[in-house]
PDB file of C-alpha atoms and ligand atoms in Angstrom:
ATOM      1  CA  UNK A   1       0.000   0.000   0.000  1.00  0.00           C
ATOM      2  CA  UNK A   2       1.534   3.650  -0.896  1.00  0.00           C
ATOM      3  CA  UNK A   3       1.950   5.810   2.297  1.00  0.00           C
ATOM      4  CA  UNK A   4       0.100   8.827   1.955  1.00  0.00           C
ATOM      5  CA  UNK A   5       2.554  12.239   1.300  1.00  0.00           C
ATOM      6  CA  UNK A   6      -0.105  14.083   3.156  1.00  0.00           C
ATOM      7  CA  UNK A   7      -3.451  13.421   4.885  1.00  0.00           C
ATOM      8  CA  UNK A   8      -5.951  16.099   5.592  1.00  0.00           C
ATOM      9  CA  UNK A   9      -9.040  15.026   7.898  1.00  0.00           C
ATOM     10  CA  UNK A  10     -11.916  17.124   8.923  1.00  0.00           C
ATOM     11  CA  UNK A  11      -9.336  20.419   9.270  1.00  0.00           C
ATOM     12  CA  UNK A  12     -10.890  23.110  10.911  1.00  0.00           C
ATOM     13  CA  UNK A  13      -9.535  26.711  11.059  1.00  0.00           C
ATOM     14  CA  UNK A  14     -11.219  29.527  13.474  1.00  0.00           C
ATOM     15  CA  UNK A  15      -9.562  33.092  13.345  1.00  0.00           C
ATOM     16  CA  UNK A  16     -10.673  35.851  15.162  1.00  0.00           C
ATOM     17  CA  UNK A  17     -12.486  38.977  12.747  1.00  0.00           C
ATOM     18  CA  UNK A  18     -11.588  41.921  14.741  1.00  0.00           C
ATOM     19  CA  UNK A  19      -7.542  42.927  15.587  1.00  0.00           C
ATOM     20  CA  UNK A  20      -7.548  42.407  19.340  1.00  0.00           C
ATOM     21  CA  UNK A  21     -10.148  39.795  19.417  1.00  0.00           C
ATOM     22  CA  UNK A  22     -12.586  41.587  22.085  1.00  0.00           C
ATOM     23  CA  UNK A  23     -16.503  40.657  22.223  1.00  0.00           C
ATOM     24  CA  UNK A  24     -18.125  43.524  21.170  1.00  0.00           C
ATOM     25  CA  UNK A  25     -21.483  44.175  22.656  1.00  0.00           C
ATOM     26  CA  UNK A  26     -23.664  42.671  20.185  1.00  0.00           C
ATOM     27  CA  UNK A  27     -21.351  39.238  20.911  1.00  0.00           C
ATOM     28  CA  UNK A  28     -21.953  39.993  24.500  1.00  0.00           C
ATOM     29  CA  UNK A  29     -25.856  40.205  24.647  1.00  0.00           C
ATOM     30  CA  UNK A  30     -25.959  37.883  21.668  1.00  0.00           C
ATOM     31  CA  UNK A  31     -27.791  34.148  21.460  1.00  0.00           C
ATOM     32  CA  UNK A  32     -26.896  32.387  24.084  1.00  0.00           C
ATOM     33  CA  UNK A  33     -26.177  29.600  22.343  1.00  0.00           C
ATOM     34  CA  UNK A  34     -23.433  29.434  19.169  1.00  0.00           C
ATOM     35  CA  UNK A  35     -21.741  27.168  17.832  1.00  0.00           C
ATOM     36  CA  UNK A  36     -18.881  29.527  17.221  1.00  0.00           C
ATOM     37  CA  UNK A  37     -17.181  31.899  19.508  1.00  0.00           C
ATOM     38  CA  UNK A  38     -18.425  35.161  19.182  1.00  0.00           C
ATOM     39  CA  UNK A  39     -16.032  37.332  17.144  1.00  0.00           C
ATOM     40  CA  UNK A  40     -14.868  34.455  15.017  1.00  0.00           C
ATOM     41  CA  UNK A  41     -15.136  33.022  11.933  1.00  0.00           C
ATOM     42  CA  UNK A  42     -14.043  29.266  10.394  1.00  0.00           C
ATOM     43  CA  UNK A  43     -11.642  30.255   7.705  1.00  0.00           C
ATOM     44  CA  UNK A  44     -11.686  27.000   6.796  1.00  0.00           C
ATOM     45  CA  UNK A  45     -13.927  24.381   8.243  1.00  0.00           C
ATOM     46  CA  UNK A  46     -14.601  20.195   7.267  1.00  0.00           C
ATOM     47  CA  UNK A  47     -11.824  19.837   4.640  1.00  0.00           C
ATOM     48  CA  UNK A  48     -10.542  16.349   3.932  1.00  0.00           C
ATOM     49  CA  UNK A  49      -8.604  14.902   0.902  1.00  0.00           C
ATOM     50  CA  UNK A  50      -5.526  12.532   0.497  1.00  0.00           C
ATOM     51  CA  UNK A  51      -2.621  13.386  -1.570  1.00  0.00           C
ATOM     52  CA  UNK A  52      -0.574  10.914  -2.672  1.00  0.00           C
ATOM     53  CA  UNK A  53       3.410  10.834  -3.345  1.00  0.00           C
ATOM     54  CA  UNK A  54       4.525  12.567  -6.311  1.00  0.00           C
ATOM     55  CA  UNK A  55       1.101  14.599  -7.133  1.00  0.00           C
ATOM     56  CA  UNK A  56       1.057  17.764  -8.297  1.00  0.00           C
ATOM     57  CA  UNK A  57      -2.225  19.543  -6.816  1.00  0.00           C
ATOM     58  CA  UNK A  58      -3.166  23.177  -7.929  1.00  0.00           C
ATOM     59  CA  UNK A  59      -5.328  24.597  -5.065  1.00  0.00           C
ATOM     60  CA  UNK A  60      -7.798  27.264  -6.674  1.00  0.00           C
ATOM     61  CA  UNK A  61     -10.278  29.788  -5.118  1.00  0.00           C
ATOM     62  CA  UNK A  62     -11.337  33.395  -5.091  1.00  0.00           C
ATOM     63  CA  UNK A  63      -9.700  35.730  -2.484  1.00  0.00           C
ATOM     64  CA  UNK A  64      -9.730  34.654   0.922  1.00  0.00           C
ATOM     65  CA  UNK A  65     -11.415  31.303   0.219  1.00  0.00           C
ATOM     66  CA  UNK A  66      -8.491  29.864   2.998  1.00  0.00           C
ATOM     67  CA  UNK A  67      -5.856  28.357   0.035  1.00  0.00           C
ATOM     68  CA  UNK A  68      -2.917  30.273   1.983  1.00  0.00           C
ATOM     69  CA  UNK A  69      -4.372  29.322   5.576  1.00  0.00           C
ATOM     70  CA  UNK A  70      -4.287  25.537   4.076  1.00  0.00           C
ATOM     71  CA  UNK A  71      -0.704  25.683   2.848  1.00  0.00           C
ATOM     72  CA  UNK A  72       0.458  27.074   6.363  1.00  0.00           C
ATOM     73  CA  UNK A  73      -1.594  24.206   8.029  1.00  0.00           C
ATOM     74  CA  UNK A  74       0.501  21.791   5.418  1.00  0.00           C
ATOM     75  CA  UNK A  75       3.993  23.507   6.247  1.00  0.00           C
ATOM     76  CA  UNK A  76       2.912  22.959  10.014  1.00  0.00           C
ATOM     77  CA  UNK A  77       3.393  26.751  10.787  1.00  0.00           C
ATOM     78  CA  UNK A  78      -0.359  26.994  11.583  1.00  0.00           C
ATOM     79  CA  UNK A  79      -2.173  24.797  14.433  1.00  0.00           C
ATOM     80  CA  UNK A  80      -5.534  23.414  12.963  1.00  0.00           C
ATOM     81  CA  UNK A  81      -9.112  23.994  15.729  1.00  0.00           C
ATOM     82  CA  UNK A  82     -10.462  21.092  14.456  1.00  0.00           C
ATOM     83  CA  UNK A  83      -9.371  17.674  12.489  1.00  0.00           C
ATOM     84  CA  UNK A  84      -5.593  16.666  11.712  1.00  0.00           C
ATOM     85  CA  UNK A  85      -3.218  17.549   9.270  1.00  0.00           C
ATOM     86  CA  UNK A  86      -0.690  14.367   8.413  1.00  0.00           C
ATOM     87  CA  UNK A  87       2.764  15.061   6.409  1.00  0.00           C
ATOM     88  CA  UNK A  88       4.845  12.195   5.747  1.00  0.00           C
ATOM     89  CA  UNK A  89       8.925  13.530   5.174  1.00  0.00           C
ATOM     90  CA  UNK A  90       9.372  17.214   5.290  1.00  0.00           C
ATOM     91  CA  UNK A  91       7.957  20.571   3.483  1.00  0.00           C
ATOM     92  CA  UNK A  92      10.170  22.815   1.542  1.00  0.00           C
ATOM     93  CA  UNK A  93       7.703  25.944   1.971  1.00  0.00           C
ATOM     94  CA  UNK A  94       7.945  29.239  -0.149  1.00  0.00           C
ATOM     95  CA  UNK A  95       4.995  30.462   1.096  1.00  0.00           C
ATOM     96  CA  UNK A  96       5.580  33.621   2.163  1.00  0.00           C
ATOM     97  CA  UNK A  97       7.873  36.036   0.766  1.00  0.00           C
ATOM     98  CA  UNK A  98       9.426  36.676   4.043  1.00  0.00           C
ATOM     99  CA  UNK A  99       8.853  33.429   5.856  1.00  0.00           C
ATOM    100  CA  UNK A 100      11.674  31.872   7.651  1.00  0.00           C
ATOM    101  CA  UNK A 101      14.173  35.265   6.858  1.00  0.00           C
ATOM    102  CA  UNK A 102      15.667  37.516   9.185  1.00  0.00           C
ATOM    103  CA  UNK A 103      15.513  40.969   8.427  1.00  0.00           C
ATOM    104  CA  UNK A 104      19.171  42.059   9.990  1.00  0.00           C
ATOM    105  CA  UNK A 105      20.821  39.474   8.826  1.00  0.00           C
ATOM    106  CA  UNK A 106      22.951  39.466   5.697  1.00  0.00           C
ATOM    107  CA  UNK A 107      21.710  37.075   2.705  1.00  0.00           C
ATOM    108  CA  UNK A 108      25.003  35.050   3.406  1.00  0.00           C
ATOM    109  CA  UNK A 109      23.772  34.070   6.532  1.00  0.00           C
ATOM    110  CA  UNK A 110      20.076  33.825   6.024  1.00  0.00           C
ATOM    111  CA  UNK A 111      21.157  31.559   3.540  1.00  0.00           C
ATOM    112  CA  UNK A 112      23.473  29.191   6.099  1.00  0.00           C
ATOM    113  CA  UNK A 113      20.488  29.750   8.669  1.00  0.00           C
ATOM    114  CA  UNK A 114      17.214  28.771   6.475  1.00  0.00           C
ATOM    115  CA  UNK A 115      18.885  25.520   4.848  1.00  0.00           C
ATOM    116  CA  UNK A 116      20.472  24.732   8.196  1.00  0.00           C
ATOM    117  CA  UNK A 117      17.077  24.774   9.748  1.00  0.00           C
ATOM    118  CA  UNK A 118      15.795  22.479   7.189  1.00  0.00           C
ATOM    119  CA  UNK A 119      18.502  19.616   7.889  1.00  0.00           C
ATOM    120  CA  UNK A 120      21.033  20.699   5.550  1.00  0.00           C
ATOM    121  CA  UNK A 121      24.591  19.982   7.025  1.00  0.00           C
ATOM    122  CA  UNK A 122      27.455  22.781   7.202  1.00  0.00           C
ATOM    123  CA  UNK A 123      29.364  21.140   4.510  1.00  0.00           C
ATOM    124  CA  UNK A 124      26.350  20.571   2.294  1.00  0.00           C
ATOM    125  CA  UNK A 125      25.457  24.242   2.821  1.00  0.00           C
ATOM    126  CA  UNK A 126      28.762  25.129   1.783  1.00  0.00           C
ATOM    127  CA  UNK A 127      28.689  23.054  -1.238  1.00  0.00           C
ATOM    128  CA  UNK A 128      25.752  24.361  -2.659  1.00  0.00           C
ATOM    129  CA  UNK A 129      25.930  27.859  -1.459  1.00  0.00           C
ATOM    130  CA  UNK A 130      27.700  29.035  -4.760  1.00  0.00           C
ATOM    131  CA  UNK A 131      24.901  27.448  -6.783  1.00  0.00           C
ATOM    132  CA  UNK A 132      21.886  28.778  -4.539  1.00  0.00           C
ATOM    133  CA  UNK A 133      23.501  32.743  -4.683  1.00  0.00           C
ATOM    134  CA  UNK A 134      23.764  31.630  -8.902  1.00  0.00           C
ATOM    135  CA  UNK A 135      20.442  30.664  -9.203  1.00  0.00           C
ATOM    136  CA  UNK A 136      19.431  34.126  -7.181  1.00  0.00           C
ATOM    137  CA  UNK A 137      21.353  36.221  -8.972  1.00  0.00           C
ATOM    138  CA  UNK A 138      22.577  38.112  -5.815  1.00  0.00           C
ATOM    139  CA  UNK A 139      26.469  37.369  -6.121  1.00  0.00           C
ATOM    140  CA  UNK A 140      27.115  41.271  -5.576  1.00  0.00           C
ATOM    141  CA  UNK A 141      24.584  41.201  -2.354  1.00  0.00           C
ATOM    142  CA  UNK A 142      25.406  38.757  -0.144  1.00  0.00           C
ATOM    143  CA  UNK A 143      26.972  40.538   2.263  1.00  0.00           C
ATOM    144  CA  UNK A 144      23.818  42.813   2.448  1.00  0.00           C
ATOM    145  CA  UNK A 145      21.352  42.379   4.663  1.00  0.00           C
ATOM    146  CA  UNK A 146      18.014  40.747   4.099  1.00  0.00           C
ATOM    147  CA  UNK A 147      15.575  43.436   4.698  1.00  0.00           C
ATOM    148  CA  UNK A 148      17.902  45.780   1.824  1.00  0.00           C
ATOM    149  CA  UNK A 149      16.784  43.507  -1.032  1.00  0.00           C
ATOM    150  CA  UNK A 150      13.792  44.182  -3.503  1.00  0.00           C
ATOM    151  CA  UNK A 151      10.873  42.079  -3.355  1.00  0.00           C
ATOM    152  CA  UNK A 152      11.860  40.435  -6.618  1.00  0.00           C
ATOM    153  CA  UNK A 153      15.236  39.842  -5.094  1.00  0.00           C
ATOM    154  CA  UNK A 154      13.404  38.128  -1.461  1.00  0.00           C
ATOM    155  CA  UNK A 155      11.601  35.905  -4.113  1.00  0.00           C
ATOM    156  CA  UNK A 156      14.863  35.120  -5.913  1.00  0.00           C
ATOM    157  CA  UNK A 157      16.600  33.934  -2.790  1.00  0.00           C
ATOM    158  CA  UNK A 158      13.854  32.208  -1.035  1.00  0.00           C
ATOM    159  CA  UNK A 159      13.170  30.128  -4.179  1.00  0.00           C
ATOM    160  CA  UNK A 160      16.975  29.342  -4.334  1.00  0.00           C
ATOM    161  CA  UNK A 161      16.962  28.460  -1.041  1.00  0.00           C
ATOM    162  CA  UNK A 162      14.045  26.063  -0.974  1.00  0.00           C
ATOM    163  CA  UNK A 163      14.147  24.469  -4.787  1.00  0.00           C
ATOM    164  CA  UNK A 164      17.857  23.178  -2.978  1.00  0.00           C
ATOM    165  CA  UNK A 165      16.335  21.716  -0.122  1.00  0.00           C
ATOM    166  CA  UNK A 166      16.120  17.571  -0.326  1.00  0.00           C
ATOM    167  CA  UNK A 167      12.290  17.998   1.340  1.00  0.00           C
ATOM    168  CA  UNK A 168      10.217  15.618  -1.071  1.00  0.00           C
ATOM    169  CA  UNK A 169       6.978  18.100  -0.062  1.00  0.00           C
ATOM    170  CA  UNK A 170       7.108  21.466  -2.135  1.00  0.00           C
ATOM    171  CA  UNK A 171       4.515  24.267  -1.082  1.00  0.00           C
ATOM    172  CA  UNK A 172       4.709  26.964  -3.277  1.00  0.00           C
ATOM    173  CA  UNK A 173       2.178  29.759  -2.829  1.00  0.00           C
ATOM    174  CA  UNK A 174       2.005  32.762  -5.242  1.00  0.00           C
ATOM    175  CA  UNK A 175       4.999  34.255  -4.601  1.00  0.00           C
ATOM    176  CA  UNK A 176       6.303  33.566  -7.709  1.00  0.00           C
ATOM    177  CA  UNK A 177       4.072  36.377  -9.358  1.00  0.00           C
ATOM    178  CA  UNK A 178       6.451  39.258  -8.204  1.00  0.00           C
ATOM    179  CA  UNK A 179       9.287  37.627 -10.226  1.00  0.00           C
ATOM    180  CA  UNK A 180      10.239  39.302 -13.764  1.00  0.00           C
ATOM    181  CA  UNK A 181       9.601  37.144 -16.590  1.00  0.00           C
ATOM    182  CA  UNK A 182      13.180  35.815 -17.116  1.00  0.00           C
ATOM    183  CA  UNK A 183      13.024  34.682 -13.262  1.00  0.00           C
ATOM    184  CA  UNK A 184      10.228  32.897 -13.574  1.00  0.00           C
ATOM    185  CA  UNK A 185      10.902  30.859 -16.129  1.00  0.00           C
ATOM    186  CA  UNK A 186      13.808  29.361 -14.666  1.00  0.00           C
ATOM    187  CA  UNK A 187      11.692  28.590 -11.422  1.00  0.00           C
ATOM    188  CA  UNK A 188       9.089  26.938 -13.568  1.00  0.00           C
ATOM    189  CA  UNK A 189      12.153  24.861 -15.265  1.00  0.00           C
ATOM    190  CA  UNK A 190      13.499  24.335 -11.867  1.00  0.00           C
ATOM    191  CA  UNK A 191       9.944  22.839 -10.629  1.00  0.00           C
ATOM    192  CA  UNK A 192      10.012  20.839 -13.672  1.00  0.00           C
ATOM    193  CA  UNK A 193      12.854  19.139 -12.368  1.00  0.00           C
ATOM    194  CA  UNK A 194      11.952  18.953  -9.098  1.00  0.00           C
ATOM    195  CA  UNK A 195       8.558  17.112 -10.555  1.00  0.00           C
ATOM    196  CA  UNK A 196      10.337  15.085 -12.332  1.00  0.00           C
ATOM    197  CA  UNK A 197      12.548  13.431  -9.581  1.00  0.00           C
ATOM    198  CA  UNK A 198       9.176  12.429  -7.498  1.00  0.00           C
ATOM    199  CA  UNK A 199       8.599  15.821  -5.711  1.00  0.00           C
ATOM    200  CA  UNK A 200       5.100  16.679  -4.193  1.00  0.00           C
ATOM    201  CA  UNK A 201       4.068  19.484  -5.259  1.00  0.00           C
ATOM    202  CA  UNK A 202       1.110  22.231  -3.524  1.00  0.00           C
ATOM    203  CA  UNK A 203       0.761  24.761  -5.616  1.00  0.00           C
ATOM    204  CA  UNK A 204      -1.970  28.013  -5.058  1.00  0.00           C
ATOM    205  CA  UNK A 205      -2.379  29.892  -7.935  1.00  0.00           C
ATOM    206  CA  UNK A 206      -4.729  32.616  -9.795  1.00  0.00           C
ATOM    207  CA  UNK A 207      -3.279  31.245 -13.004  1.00  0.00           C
ATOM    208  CA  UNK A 208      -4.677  29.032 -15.080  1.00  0.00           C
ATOM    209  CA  UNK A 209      -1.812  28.558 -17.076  1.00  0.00           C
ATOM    210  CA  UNK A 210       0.267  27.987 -14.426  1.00  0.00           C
ATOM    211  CA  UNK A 211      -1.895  25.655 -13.169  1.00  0.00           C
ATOM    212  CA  UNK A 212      -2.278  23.174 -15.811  1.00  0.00           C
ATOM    213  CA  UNK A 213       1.302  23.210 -16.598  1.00  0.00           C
ATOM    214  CA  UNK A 214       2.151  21.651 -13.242  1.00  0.00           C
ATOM    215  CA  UNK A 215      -0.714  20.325 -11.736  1.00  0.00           C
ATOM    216  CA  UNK A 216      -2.974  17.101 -12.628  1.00  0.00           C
ATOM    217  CA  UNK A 217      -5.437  17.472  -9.800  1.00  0.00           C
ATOM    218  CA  UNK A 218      -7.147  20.525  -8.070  1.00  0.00           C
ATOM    219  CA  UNK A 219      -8.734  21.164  -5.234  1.00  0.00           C
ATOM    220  CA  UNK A 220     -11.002  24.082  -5.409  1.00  0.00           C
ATOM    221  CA  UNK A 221     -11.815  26.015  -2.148  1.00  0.00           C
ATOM    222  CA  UNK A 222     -15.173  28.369  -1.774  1.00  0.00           C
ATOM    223  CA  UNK A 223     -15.982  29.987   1.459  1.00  0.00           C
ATOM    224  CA  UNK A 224     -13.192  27.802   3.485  1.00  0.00           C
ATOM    225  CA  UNK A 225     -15.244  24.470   1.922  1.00  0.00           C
ATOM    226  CA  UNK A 226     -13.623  22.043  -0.422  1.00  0.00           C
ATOM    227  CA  UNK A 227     -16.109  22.510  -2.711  1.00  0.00           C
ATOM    228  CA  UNK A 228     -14.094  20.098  -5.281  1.00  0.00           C
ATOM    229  CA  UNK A 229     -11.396  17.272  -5.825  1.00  0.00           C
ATOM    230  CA  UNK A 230     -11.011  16.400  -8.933  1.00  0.00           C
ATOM    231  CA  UNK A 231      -8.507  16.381 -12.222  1.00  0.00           C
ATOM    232  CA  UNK A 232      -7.465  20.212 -12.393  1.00  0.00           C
ATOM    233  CA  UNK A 233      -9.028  20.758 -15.442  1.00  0.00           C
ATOM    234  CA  UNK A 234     -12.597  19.807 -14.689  1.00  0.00           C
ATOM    235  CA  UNK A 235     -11.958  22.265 -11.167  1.00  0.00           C
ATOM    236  CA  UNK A 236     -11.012  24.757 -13.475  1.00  0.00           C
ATOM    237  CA  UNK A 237     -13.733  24.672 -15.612  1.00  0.00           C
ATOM    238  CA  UNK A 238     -16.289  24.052 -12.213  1.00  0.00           C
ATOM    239  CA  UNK A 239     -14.399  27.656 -11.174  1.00  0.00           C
ATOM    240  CA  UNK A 240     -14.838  29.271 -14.361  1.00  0.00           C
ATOM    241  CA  UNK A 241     -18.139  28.550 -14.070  1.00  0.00           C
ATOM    242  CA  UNK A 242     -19.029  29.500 -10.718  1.00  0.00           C
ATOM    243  CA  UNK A 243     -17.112  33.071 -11.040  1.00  0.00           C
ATOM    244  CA  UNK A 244     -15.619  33.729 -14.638  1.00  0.00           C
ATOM    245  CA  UNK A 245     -12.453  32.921 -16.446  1.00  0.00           C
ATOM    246  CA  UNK A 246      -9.576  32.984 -13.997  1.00  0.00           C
ATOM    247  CA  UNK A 247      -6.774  34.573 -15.062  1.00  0.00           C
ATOM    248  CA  UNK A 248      -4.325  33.071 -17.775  1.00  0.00           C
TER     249      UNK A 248
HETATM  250  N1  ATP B 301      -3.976  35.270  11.067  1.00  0.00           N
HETATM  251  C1  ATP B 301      -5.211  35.543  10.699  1.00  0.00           C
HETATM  252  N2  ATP B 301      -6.087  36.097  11.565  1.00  0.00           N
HETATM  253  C2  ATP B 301      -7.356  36.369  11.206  1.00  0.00           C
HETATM  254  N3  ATP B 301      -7.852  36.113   9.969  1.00  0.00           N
HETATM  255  C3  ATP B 301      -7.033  35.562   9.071  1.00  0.00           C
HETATM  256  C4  ATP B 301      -5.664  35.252   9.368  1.00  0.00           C
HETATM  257  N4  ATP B 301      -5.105  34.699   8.254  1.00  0.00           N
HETATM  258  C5  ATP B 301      -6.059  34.674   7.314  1.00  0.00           C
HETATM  259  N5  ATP B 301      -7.221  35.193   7.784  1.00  0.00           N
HETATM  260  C6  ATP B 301      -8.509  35.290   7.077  1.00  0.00           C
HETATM  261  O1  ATP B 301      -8.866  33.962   6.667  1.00  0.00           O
HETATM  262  C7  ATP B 301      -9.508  33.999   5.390  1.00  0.00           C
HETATM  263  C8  ATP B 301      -8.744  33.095   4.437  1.00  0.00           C
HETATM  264  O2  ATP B 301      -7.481  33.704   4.151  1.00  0.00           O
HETATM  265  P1  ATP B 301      -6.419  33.046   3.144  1.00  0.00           P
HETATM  266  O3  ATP B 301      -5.190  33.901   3.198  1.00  0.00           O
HETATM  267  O4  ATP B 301      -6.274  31.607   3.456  1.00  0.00           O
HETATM  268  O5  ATP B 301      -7.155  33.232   1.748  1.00  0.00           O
HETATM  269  P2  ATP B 301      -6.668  32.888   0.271  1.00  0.00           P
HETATM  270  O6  ATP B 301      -7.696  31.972  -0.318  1.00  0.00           O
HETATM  271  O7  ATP B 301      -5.262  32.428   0.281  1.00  0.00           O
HETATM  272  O8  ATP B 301      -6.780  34.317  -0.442  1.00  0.00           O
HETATM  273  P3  ATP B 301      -5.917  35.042  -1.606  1.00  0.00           P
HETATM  274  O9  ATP B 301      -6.336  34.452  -2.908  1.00  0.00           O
HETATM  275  O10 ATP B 301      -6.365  36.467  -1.467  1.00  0.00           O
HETATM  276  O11 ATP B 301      -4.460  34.859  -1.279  1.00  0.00           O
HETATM  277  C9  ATP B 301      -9.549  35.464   4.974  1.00  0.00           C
HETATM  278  O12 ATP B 301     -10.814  35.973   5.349  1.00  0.00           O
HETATM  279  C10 ATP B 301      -8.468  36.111   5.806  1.00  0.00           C
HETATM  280  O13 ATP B 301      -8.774  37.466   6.083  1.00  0.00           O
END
């Protein structure tokens, strides 16, 4: 039997809708009876699915559906309220532009620090080092530090960092969208690659193109439901449907 890459059952995700999370009044002298707390709302709420080693799923969905808030639950950076969230090996996540970065610290040694953290060894860092500041194109920065850099350039490094990572779980979330063209293209290759060799891959996107160059499955997400699991391009066309042609 193949071991699941990742297992996703019942997931449940309750944020609070106001800043500092007080009950207003109306919460206060409210029904007495709720199912949720007052002041909250289930981002994402009763969302199962399997994924299996080596699948490339495209998660789709208008703004604030809960795509991001699932990825984070994936990486393990968010706890779930309700269900469980399985991951069998690790998660190289790109996820956020400045996830897993420090700020004052030069992009030498966010470099050492971010692959360190994900298992690499010293020596292994220091053999691919050269090829991770190549692949960035930041050979005249990386004695800079972090916070200096362009967004473009954050992107750069963070998807040199993780592409190099030996995780077999890849979570890539949008980011790549601030990257020029040129940039981009060698990610894409690079994911190619990484597909190739058995990677999982995540992948939330608000392009279609994108999406059914990578991904053979898709999970579409409406109102923090999965309101479909199925081959990407029939959840394309159910999300077409439902809200217009996504872009392309
Ligand atoms: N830390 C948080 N605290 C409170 N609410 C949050 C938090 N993170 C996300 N949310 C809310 O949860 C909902 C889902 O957000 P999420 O970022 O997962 O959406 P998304 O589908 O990725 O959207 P987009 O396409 O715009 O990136 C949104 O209403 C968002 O405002």
């Amino acid at each position: 039997m193949t071991t699941t890459a990742i297992r996703v059952e019942n997931l449940g995700v309750n944020f609070r809708s106001n800043r500092r999370g007080r009950r207003s009044l109306k919460d206060l002298f409210g029904g007495a009876t709720r199912r949720t707390r007052p002041g909250t709302f289930w981002a994402l709420r009763g969302v199962s699915f399997d994924v299996l080693p080596g699948e490339a799923i495209g998660v789709v969905g208008r703004n604030g559906q809960g795509k991001s808030t699932l990825l984070k639950l994936v990486a393990g950076v968010l706890i779930p309220d309700e269900g469980h969230v399985s991951v069998h090996g690790g998660v190289a996540p790109l996820i956020e532009i400045t996830g897993g970065f420090v700020g004052d610290l030069t992009v030498r040694e966010n470099v050492r620090l971010t692959a360190g953290l994900h298992g690499m060894t010293k020596a292994e860092i220091a053999r691919r080092f050269d090829d991770i500041i190549a692949f960035a194109e930041l050979a005249d920065f990386v004695d800079m530090p972090y916070k200096h850099l362009s967004s473009g350039m954050k992107v750069r490094l963070a998807f040199a960092v993780v592409s190099q990572l030996d995780e077999p779980i890849l979570l890539v979330d949008e980011v790549l969208a601030v990257g020029d063209k040129a940039f981009r293209d060698k990610c894409y290759r690079r994911i190619d690659e990484m597909l190739a060799s058995g990677r999982t891959l995540f992948f939330v996107s608000h392009n279609e193109k994108d999406l059914r160059r990578f991904c053979a499955r898709g999970l579409y997400l409406d109102k923090g439901a999965l309101k479909m699991d199925a081959d990407i391009a029939t959840v394309l066309a159910a999300y077409n449907a439902d809200y217009g042609k996504a872009a392309s």
